[in-house]
Coordinates of C-alpha atoms in Angstrom, one line a residue:
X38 CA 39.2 -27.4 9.6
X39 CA 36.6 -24.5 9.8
X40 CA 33.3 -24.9 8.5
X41 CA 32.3 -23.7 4.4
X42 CA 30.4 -19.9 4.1
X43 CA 27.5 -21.9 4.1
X44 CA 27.7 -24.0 7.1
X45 CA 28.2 -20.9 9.2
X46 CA 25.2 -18.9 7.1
X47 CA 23.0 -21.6 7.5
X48 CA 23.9 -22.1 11.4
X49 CA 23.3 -18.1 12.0
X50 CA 19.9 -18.9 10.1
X51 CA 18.9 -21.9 12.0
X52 CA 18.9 -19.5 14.9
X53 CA 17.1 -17.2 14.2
X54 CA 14.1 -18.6 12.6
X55 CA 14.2 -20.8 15.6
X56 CA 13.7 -17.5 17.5
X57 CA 11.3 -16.5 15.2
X58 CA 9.4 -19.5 15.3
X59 CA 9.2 -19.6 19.0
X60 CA 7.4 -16.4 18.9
X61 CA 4.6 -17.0 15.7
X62 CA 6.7 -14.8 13.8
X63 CA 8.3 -17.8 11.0
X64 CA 6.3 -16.4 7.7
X65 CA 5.8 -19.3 5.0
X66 CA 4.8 -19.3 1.6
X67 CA 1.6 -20.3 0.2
X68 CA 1.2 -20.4 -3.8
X69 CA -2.2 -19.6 -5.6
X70 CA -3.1 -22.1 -8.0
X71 CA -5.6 -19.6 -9.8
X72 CA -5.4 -16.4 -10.5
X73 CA -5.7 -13.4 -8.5
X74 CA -9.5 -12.4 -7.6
X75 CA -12.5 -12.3 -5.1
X76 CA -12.2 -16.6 -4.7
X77 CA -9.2 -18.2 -5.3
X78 CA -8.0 -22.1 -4.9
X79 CA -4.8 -22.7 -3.0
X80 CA -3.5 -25.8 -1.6
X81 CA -6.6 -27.5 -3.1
X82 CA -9.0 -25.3 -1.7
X83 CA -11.3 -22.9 -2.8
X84 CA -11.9 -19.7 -0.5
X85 CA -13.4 -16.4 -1.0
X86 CA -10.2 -14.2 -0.5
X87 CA -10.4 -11.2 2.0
X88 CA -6.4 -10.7 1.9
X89 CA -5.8 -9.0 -1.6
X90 CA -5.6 -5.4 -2.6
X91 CA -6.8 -5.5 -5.4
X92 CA -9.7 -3.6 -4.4
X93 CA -11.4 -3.2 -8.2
X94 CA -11.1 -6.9 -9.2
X95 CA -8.7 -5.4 -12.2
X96 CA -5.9 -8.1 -11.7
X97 CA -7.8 -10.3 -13.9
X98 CA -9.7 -8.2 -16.0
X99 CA -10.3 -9.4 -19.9
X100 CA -9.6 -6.2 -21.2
X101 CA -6.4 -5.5 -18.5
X102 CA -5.1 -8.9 -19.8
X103 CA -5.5 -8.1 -23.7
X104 CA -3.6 -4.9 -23.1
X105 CA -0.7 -6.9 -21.7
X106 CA -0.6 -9.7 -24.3
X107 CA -0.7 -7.0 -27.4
X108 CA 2.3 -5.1 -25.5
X109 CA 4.4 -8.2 -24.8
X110 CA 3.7 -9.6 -28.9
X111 CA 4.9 -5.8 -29.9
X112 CA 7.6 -5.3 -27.2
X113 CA 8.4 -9.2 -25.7
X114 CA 8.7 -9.5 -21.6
X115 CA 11.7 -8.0 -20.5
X116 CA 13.0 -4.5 -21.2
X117 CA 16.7 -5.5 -20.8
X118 CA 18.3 -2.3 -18.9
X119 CA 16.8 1.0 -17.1
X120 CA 15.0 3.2 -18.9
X121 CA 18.5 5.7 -18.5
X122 CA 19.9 3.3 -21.0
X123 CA 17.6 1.1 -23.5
X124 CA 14.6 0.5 -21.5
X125 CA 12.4 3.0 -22.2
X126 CA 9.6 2.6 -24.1
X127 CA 6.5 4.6 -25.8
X128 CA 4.2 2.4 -23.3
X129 CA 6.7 4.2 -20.4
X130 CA 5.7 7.5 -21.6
X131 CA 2.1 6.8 -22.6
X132 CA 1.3 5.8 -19.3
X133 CA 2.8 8.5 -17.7
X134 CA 0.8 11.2 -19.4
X135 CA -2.2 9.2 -18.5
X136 CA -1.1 9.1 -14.8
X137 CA -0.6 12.8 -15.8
X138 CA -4.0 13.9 -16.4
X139 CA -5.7 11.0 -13.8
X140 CA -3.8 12.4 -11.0
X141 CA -4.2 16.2 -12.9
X142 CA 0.0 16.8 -12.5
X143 CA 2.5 18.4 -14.3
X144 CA 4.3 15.4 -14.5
X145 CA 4.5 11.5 -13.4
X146 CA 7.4 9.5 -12.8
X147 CA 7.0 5.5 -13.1
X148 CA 8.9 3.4 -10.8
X149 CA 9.0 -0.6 -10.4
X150 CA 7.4 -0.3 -7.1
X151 CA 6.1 1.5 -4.1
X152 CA 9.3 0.4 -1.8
X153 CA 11.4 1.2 -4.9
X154 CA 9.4 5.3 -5.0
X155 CA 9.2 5.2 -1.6
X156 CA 13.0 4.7 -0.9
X157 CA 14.0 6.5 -3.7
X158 CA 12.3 9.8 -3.5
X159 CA 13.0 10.6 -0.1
X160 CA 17.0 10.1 -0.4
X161 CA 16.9 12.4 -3.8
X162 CA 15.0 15.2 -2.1
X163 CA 16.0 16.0 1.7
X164 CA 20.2 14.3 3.3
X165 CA 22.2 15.7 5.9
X166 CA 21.1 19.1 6.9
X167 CA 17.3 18.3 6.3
X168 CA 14.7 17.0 8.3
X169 CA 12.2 14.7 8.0
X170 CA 8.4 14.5 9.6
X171 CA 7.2 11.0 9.8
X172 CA 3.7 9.2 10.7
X173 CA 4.2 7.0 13.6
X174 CA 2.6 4.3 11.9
X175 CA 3.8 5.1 8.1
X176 CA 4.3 2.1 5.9
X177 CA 7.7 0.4 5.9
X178 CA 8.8 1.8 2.4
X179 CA 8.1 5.2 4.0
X180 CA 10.7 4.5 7.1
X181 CA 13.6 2.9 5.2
X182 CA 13.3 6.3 2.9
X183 CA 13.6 8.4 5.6
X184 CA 16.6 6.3 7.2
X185 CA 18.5 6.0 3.7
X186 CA 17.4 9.6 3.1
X187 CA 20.8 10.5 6.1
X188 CA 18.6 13.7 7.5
X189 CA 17.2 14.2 10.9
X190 CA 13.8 12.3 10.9
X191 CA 11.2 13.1 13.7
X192 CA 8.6 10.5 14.1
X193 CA 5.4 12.0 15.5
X194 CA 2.8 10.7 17.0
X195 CA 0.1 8.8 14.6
X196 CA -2.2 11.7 13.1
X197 CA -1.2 14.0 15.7
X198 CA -1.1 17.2 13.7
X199 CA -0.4 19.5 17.1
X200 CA 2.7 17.2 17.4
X201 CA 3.5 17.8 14.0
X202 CA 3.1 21.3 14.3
X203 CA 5.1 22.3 17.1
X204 CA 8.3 19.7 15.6
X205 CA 7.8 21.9 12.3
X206 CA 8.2 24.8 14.3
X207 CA 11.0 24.3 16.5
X208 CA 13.9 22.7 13.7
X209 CA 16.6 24.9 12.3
X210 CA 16.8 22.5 9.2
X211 CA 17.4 23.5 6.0
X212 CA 15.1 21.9 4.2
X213 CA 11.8 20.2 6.2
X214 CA 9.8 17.5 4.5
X215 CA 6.7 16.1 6.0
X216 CA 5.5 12.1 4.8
X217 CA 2.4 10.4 5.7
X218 CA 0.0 7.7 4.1
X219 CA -3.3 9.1 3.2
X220 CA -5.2 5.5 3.7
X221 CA -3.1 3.2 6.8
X222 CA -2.4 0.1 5.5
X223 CA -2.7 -2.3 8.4
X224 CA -5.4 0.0 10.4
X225 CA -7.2 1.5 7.4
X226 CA -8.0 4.9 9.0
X227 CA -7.0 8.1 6.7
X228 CA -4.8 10.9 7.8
X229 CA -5.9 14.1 8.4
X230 CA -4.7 15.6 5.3
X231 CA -6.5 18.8 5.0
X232 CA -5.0 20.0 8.5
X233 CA -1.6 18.3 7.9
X234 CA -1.4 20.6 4.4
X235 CA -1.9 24.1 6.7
X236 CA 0.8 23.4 9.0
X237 CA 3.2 22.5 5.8
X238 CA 2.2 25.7 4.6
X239 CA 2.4 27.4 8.0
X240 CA 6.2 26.0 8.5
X241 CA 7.5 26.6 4.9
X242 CA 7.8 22.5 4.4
X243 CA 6.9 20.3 1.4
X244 CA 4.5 17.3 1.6
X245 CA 4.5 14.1 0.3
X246 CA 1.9 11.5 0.5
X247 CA 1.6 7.7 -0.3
X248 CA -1.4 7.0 -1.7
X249 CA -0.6 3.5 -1.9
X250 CA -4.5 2.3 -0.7
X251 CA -6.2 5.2 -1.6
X252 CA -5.8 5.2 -5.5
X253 CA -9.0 3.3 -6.7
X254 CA -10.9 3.5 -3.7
X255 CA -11.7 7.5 -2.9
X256 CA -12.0 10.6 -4.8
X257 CA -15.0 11.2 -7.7
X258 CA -12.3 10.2 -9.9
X259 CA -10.6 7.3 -7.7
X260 CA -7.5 9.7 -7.6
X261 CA -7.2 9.1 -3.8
X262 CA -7.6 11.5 -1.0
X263 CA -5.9 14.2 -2.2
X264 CA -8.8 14.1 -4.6
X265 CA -11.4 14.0 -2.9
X266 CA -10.1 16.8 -0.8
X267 CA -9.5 18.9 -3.5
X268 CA -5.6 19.4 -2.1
X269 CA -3.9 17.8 -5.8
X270 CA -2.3 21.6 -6.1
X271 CA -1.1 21.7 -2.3
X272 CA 0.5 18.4 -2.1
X273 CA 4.5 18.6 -3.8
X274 CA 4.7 14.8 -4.4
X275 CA 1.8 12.0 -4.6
X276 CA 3.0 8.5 -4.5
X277 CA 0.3 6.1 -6.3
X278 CA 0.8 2.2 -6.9
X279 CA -0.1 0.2 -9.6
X280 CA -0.1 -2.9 -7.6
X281 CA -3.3 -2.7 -5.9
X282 CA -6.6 -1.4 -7.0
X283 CA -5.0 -0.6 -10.6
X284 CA -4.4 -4.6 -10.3
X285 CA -0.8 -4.6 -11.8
X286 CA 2.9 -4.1 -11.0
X287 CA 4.6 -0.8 -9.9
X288 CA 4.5 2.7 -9.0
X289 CA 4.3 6.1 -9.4
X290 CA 4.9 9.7 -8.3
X291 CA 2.9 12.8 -9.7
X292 CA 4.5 16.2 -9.0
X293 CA 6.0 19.1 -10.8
X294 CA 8.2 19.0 -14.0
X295 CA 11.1 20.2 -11.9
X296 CA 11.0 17.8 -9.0
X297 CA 10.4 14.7 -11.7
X298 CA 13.5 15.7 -13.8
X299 CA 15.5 16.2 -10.2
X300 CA 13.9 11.8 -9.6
X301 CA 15.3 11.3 -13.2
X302 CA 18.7 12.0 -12.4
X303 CA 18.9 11.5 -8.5
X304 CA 16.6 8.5 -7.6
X305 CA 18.9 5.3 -7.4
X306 CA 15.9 2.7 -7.5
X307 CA 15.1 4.7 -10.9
X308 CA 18.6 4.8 -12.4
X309 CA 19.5 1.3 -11.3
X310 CA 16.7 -0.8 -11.7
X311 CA 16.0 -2.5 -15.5
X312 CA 12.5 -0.7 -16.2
X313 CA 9.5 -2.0 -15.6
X314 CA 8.1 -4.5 -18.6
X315 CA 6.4 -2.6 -21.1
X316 CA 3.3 -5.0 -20.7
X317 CA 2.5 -4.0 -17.5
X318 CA 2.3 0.2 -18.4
X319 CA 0.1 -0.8 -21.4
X320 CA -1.9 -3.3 -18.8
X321 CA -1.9 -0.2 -16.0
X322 CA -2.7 2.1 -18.9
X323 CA -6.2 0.4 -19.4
X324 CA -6.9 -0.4 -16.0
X325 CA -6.6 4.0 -15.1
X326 CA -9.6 4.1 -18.0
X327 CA -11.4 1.7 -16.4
X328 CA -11.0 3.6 -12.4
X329 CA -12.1 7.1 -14.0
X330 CA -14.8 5.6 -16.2
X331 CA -16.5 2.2 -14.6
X332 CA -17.7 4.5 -11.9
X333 CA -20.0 1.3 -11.0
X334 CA -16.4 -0.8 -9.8
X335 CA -16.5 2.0 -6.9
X336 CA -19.9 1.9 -6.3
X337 CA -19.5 -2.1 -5.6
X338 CA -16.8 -1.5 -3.8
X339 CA -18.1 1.1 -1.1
X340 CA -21.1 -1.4 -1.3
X341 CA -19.6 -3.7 -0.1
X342 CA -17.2 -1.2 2.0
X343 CA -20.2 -0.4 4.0
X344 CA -22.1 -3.7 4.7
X345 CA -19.2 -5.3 6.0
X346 CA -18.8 -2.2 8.5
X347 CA -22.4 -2.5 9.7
X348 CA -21.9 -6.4 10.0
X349 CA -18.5 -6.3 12.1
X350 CA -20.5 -3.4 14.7
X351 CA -23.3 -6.0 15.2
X352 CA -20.5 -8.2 16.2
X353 CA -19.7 -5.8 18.4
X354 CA -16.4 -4.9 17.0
X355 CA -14.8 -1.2 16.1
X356 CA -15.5 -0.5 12.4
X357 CA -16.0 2.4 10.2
X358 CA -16.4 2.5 6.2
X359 CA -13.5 4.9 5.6
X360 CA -11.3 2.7 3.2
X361 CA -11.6 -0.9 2.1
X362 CA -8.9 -2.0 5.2
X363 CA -10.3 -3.3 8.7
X364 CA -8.3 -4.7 11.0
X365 CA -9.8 -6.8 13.8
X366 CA -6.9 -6.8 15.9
X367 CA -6.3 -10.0 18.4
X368 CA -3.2 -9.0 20.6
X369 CA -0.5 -12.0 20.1
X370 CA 0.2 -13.7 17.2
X371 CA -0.9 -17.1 18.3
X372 CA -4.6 -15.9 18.6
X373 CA -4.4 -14.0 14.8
X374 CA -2.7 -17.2 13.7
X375 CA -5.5 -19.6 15.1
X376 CA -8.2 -17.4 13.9
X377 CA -7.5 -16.9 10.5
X378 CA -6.8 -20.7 10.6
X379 CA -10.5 -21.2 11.9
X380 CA -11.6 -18.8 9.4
X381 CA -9.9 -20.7 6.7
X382 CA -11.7 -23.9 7.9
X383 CA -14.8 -22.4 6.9
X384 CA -13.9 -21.2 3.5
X385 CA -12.8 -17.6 4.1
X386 CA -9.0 -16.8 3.2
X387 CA -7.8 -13.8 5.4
X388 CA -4.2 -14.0 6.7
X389 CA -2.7 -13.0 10.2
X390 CA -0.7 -9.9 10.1
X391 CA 2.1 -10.2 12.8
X392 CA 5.2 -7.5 14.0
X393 CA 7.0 -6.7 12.7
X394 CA 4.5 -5.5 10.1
X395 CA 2.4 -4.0 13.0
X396 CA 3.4 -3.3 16.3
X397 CA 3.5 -5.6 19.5
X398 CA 0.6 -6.6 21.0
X399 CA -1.2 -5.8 17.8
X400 CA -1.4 -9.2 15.9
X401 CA -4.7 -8.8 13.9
X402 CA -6.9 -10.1 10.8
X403 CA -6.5 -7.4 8.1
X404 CA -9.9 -7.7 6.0
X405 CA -9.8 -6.3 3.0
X406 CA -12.7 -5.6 0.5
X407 CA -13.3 -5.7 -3.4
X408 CA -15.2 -4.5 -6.2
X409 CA -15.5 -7.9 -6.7
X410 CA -17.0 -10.2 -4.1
X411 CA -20.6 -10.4 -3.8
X412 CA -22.8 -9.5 -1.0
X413 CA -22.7 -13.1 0.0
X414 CA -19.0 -13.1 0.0
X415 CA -18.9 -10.5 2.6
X416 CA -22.1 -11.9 4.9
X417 CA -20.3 -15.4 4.9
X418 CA -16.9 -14.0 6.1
X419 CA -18.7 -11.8 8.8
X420 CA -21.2 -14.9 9.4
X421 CA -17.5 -17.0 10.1
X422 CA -16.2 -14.1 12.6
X423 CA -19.3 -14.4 14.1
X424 CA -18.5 -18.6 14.6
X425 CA -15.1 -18.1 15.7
X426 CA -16.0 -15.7 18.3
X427 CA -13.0 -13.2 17.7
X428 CA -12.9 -10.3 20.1
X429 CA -11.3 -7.0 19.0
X430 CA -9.3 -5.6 21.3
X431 CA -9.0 -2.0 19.7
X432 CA -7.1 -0.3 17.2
X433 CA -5.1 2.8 16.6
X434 CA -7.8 4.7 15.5

């Protein structure tokens, strides 16, 4: 008698997490037992928490939380179908004219997530025929878009803008379509985005950027990079979360009226997906108030931002205060692993990042900084580096 579905699932699993496990790859799950901030409690223990983007300390915010609890008394918890359907809500469309005039747009187009944008967009503007121009080291969300997106897709080099150029130049595709991150998630460098505009502009191409880890943290306004480089007009589509230093759940994309309309109708994870709860755009909705207008949640951050730059270069490790992300990379995923248990011993949560979410050989400690720890929170996890005598052993940058 063959074996049940299940039986033969389970067997094809046993095998590979066996794999996986051979190599310090097996992931696990660790559940907070407070709620989301500078110092949490998890497993019974209470550590100052260098893993979370939520870079302004808005995830627990007394004014983000009233927002939510008034939406979910007037509107409940779930939205019961896509916004296409009966889903939408005046909180949808309040908080996308805010995201409007934040991110100075024609238009904003809410989506559950930055995957869900990310692998939505791409597909609905560019298929067979096209081309696109990808970062090297561009987040995942970025690369699945491209690969569901069926056109051509050219990976250049990381940053490489003369790379870029010359690809841009040498296609015969119809329509050419560059994506990068502004602020690199796992190395937490920034793109050169002034001279990655001029050779979009030189080659007739559109731009899009993810500024996933740059909303919150740079710009006068906390707008991201486009911001702060004063390219908001030259940039077709800018992807924004509200997952990390907005502190909630979901996404965004801020672009023209025509090329939102074209999402409405064209972007699967839009048109298929039940829309997001109304409690979290009227939570996001107050948390964009607080980015433009606490201009003191930046100023702590950046703080912060640079004192744990200076502190990891005494250490004698690579560092620079360009975005609240610093990697101290370790090589295997053994040595990460031990360190960030080590670290973990002495009261500092900061997890080991392992491939496939980075490449081989690059196995690191992603720090990451917030509005909300202290200056003593940041001396104590560099004093605990300093302990467990990690060694960088370089980064992309």
């Amino acid at each position: 008698m063959s074996d049940s579905t299940r039986d033969v699932a389970s067997e094809w699993a046993r095998e590979e997490v066996s794999a996986l496990q051979a190599r310090g790859l097996r992931r696990g799950l660790e559940p907070l037992d407070s709620a989301q901030g500078p110092v949490v409690t998890m497993g019974g223990e209470t550590l100052v928490n260098f893993s979370s983007n939520d870079y302004l300390g808005l995830a627990a915010s007394s004014a983000v939380r009233a927002a939510a609890i008034a939406a979910v008394e007037r509107y409940g918890v779930g939205t019961g179908a896509s916004r296409l359907v009966v889903g939408d809500t005046l909180a949808h469309h309040r908080l996308e004219a805010r995201l409007a005039a934040f991110e100075r747009a024609e238009a904003v187009l809410l989506f559950n997530s930055g995957y869900a944008a990310n692998t939505g967009i791409l597909p609905a503007l560019v298929g067979p025929g096209d081309a696109v121009f990808s970062d090297a080291l561009n987040h995942a969300s970025l690369v699945d878009g491209c690969r569901l997106s069926r056109a051509k897709v050219v990976v250049y080099p990381h940053a490489d803008v003369e790379a870029l150029t010359s690809a841009l130049a040498s296609t015969t595709a119809r329509r050419k379509l560059v994506v990068t991150d502004t602020v690199f998630s796992m190395d937490g460098d920034v793109a050169p985005l002034r001279a990655i505009v001029e050779a979009c502009e030189a080659h007739g191409a559109a731009l899009m950027v993810d500024e996933a880890h740059a909303t919150g943290v740079l710009g006068a306004r906390g707008a991201g990079l486009c911001e702060e480089l004063g390219l908001e007009s030259r940039v077709a589509l800018r992807m924004g979360t509200l997952s990390k230093a907005l502190g909630g759940q979901g996404a965004y994309v801020a672009t023209s009226r025509v090329v939102a309309d074209l999402l409405t109708s064209r972007a699967r994870p839009f048109i298929f997906s039940t829309a997001l709860p109304a409690a979290l755009c009227a939570a996001a909705e107050v948390a964009v108030d607080a980015v433009e207008k606490d201009v003191e949640l930046r100023e702590r951050l950046w703080r912060n931002i640079r004192r744990f730059a200076e502190g990891l270069r005494g250490l004698g490790l690579r560092a620079e205060a360009r975005s609240a992300v610093f990697p101290v990379i370790l090589g295997e995923p053994g040595r990460a692993l031990d360190a960030a248990r080590r670290l973990r011993e002495a009261g500092v949560l900061v997890k080991a990042i392992r491939p496939p979410t980075v490449p081989e050989g690059t196995s690191r400690l992603r720090f990451c900084l917030s509005a909300g720890h202290t200056l003593g929170h940041v001396d104590l996890a560099l004093e605990a580096l300093r302990h467990v005598g990690v060694h960088d052993r370089g980064t992309s940058w």
